[in-house]
C-alpha positions as MATLAB code, in Angstrom:
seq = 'XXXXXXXXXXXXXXXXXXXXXXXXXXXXXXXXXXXXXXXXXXXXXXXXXXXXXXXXXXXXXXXXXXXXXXXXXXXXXXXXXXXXXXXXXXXXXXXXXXXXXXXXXXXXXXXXXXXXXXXXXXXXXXXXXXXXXXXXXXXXXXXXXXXXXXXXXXXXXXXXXXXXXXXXXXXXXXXXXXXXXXXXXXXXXXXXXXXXXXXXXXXXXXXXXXXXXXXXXXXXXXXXXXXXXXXXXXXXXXXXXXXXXXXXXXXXXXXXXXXXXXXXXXXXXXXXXXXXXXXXXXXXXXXXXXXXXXXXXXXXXXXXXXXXXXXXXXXXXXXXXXXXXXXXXXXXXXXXXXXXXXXXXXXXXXXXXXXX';
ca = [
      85.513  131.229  113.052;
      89.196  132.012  113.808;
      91.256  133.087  110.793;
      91.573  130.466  108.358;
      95.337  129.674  107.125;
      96.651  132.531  104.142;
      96.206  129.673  101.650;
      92.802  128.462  102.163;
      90.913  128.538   99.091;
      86.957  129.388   98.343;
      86.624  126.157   96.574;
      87.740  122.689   96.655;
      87.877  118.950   95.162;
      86.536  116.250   96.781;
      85.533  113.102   95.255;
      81.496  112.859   95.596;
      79.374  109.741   95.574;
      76.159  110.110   94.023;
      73.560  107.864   95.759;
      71.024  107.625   92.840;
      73.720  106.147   90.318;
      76.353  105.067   92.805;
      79.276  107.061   90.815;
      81.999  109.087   92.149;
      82.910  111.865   90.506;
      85.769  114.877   91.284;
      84.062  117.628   91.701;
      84.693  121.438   92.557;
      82.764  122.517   95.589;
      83.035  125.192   98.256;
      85.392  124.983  100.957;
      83.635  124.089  104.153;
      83.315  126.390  106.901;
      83.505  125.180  110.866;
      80.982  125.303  112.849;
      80.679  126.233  116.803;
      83.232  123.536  118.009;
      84.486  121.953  114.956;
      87.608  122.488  113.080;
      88.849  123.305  109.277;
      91.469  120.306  108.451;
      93.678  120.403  105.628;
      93.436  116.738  104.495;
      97.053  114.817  103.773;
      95.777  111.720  103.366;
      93.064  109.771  103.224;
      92.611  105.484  103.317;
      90.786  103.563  101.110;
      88.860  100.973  102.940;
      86.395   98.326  102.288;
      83.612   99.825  103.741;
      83.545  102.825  101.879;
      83.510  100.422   98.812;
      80.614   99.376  100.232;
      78.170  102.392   99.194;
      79.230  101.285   95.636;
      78.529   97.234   95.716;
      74.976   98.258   98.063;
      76.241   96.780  100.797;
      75.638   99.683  103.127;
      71.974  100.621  103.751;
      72.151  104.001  101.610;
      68.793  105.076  102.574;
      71.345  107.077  105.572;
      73.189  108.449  103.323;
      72.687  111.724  102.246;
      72.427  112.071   98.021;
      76.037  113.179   97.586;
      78.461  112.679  100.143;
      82.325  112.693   99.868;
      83.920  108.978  100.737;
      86.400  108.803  103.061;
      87.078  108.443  106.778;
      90.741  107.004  107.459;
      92.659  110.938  107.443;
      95.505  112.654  108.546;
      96.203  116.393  108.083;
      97.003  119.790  109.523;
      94.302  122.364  111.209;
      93.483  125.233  108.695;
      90.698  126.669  110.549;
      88.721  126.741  114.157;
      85.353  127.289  114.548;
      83.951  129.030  117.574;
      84.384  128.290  121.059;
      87.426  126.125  120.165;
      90.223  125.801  122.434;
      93.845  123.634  122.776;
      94.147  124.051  118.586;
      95.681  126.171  116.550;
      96.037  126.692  112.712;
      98.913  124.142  111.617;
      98.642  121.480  114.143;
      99.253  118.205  112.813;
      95.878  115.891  113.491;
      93.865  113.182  113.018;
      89.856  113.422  113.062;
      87.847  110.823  114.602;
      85.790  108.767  111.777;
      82.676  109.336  113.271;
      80.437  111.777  115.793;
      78.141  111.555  118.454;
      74.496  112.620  117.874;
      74.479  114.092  121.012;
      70.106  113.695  121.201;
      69.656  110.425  122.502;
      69.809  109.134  126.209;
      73.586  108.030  125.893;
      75.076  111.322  124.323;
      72.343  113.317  126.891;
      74.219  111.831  130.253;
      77.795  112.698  128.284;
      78.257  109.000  127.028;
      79.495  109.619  124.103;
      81.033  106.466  122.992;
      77.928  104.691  123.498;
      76.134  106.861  121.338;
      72.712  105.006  120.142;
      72.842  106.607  116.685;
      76.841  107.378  115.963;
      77.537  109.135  112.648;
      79.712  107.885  110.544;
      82.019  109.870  108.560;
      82.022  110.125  104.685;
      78.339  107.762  105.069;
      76.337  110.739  107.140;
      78.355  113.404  106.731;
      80.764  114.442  104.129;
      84.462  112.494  104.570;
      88.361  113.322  103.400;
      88.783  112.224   99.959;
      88.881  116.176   99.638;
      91.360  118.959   99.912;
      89.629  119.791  103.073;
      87.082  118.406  105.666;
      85.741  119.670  108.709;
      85.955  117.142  112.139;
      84.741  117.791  115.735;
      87.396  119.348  117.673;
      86.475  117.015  120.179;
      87.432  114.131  118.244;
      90.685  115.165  117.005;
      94.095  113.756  118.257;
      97.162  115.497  117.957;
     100.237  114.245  115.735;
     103.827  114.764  116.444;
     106.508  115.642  114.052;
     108.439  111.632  114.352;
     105.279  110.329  113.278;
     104.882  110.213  109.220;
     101.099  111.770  108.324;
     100.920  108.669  105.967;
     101.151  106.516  108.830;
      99.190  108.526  110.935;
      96.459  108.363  108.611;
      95.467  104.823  109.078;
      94.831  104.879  112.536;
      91.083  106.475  112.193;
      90.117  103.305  111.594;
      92.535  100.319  109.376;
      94.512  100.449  112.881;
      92.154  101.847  115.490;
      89.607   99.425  114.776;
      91.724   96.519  114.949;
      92.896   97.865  118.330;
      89.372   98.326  119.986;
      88.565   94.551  118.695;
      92.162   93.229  120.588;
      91.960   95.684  123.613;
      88.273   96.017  124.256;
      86.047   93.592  122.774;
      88.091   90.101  122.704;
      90.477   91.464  126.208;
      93.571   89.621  124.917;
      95.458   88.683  128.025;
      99.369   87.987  128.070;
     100.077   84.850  127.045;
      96.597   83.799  125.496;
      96.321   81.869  122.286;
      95.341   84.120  119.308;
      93.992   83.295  115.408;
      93.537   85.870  112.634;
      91.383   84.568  109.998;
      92.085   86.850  106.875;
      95.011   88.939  106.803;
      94.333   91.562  104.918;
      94.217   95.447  105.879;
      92.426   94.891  109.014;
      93.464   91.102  109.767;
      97.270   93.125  109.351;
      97.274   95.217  112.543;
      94.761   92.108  114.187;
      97.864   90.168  114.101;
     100.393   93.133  114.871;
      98.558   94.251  117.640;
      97.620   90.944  119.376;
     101.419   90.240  119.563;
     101.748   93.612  121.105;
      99.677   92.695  123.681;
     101.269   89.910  124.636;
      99.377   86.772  122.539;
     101.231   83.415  122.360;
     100.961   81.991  119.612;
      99.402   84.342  116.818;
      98.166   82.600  113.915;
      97.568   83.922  110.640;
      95.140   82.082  108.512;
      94.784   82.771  104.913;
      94.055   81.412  101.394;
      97.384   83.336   99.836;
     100.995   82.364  100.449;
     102.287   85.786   99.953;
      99.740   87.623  102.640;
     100.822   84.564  104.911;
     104.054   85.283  104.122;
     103.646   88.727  105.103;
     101.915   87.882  108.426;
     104.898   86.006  109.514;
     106.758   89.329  108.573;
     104.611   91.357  111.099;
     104.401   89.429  113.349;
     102.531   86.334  113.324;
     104.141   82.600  114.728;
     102.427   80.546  112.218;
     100.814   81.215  109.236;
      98.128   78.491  107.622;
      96.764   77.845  104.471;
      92.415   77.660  105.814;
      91.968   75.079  102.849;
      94.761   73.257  105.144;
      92.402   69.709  105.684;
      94.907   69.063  109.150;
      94.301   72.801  110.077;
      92.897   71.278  113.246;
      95.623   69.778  113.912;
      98.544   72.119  112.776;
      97.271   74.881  115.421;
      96.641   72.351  118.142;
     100.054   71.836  117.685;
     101.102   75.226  117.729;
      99.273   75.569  120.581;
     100.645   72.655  122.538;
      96.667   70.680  121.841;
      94.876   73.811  123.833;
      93.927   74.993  120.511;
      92.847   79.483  120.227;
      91.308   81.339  123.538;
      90.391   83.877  120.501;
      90.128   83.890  117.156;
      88.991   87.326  114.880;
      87.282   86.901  111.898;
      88.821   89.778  109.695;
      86.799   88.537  106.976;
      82.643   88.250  108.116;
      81.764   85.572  105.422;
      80.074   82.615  106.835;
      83.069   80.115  106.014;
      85.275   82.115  107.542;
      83.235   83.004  110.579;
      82.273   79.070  111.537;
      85.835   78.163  111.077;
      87.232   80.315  113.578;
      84.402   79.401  116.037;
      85.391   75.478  115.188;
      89.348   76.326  116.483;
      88.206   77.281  119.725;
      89.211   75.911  123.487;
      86.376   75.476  125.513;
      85.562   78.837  126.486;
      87.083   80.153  124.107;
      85.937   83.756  122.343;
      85.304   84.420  118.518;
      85.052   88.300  117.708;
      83.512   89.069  114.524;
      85.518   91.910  112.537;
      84.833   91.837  109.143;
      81.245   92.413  107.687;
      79.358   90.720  104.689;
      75.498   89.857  104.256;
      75.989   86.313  105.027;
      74.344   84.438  107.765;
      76.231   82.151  109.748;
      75.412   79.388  112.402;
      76.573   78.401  115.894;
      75.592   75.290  115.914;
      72.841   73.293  118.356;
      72.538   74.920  121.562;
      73.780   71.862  123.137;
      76.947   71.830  121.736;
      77.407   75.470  121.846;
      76.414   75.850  125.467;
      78.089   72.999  126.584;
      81.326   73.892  124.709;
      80.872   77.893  126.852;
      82.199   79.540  123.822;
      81.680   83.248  123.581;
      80.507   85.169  119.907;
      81.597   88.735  119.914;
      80.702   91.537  117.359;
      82.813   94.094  117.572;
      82.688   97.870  115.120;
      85.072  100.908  115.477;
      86.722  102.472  118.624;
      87.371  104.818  121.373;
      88.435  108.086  120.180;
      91.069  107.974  123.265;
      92.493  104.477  121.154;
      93.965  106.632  118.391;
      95.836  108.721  120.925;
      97.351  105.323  122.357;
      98.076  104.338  118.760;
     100.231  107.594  117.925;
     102.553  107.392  121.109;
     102.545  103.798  119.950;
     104.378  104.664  116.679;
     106.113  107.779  118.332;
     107.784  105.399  120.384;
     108.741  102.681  117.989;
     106.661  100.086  119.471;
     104.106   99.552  116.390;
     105.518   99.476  112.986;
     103.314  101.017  110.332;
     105.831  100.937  107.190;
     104.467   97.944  105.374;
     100.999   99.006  105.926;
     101.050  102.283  103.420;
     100.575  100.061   99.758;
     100.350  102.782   97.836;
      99.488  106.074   97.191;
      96.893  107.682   94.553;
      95.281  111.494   93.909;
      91.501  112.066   94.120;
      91.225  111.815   90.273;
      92.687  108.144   90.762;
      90.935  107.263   93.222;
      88.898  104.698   90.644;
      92.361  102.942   90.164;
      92.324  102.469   94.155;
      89.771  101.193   94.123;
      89.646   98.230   91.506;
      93.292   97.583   92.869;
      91.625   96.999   96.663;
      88.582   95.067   94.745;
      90.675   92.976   92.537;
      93.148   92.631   95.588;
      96.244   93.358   93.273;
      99.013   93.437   95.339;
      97.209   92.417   97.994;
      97.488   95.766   99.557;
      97.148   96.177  103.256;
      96.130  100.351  102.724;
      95.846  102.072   99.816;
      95.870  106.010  100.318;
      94.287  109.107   98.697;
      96.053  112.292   98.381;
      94.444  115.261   97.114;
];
């Protein structure tokens, strides 16, 4: 390992989720040290997201998950150490670590396929995450951070944003001009709508149960924004849409109602992409109607590490606006408050942060 910054401590606190009780607890552990390619970052900030409030409700199978891990995989922060063999870093650089890592062992990762891993691990759920002073990343999957852009912002691109951007760019292909719903429009349905506007979507429309999160939508972004419960929804966004009703529609959300909605609001041909997760099954329909309608069901999880770097020349540039996203900001011992604030939606925050 290179020399670690003067100020680097022996110990640390990171907030630790015990898998037995499913508590969280701040707790003083050692500093962790880098291994051969990996780096020492100084954590700045951390999101909180739904799915790591998932280990606590049981929604995530926690038979992966080691018995303590720290939560947390949305950070932003500065280099503080380099492990061997690394290269292009130094001590101080200002960074963001990938939320996940290869596993390098199976046939994907053996050919150098690395976003295709079969058995990706994700951060803070197989390996300890950032609601810490510290955490240690792959230097492979960090992305550098320039001075213009705030580490707050910067922060939620490891996933809140990244994620969002994979589902627009990748999975759904959002071409110029194409019709585009958000159903939920929370912290990921957000940056759904910013980002399909970006891309050139005509209309976007927001869909949501609150008035002041559609109010917001319109404020990012969004054309239209309609109450779901709306009974001449139908009918609203065929008009918005001059009768040709979405080409895509995300479901930010992943509950059934929310899910079979969307697929209703599609064109012929049209493409749902499936963002948001829950335990509920949902339905397509007969296969008469569904294959006669050619409508296309897309699941789409996470990104391409090379996204984030997109995403911060993005913001250095002025061409996404990340101010409204940062809701608020918390310390590790707070991290409870966060918490009940993103469960009981007070607020209706689009990214809460952690910083230790």
């Amino acid at each position: 390992m290179t020399d670690p910054a003067p100020d680097v401590p022996a110990t640390m606190r990171a907030q630790r989720f015990h898998r037995d009780t499913r508590t969280f607890a701040v707790e003083d552990v050692p500093v962790p040290v880098p291994g051969p390619g990996q780096a020492l970052v100084r954590v700045a900030f951390c999101g909180i997201c739904h799915s790591d409030l998932s280990l606590l409700d049981g929604t995530f199978p926690s038979a992966r998950v080691p018995e303590v891990v720290t939560q947390g995989h949305e950070a932003s922060g500065t280099v503080a150490a380099l492990g061997p063999g690394v290269g292009g870093w130094a001590v101080g650089d200002r960074v963001v670590p990938a939320a996940g890592r290869p596993c390098r062992r199976c046939e994907h990762c053996r050919r150098g396929d690395f976003p295709h891993c079969d058995d990706l691990q994700l951060m803070a759920f197989a390996y300890d995450g950032a609601w810490a002073e510290f955490t240690v990343a792959d230097a492979a999957g960090l992305t550098r951070v320039p001075d213009d852009v705030p580490l707050e912002q910067a922060a939620l691109l490891a996933d809140a944003v990244a994620t969002p951007f994979g589902a627009v760019a990748h999975t759904a292909g959002v071409r110029v001009g194409e019709a585009v719903g958000v159903w939920g429009v929370g912290g990921v349905g957000t940056h759904l709508v910013q980002l399909a506007r970006l891309v050139g979507a005509v209309p976007v429309i927001a869909v949501d149960l609150d008035e002041e999160v559609r109010a917001r939508a319109l404020a990012v972004g969004a054309d239209f924004a309609f109450d779901s419960r709306d009974p001449q929804l139908r009918e609203k966004i065929a008009a918005a849409t001059g009768g040709h009703l979405l080409d895509v529609a995300f479901d930010a959300v992943g509950i059934r109602a929310t899910f079979e909605h969307s697929l209703a609001m599609l064109t012929p041909g049209g493409r749902v992409v499936g963002v948001g997760l829950s335990g509920q099954e949902v339905s397509l329909g007969s296969t008469l109607a569904f294959n006669l309608s050619r409508k296309q069901v897309l699941g789409h999880l996470g990104y391409r590490n090379e996204d984030i770097g997109v995403l911060v020349r993005l913001l250095a540039t002025g061409r996404l606006d990340l101010s409204r996203s940062v809701s608020g900001i918390v310390s590790l011992e707070d991290v409870g408050e966060g918490i009940r604030r993103l469960q009981e939606h007070e607020g209706h925050p689009v990214r809460l942060l952690v910083q230790p």
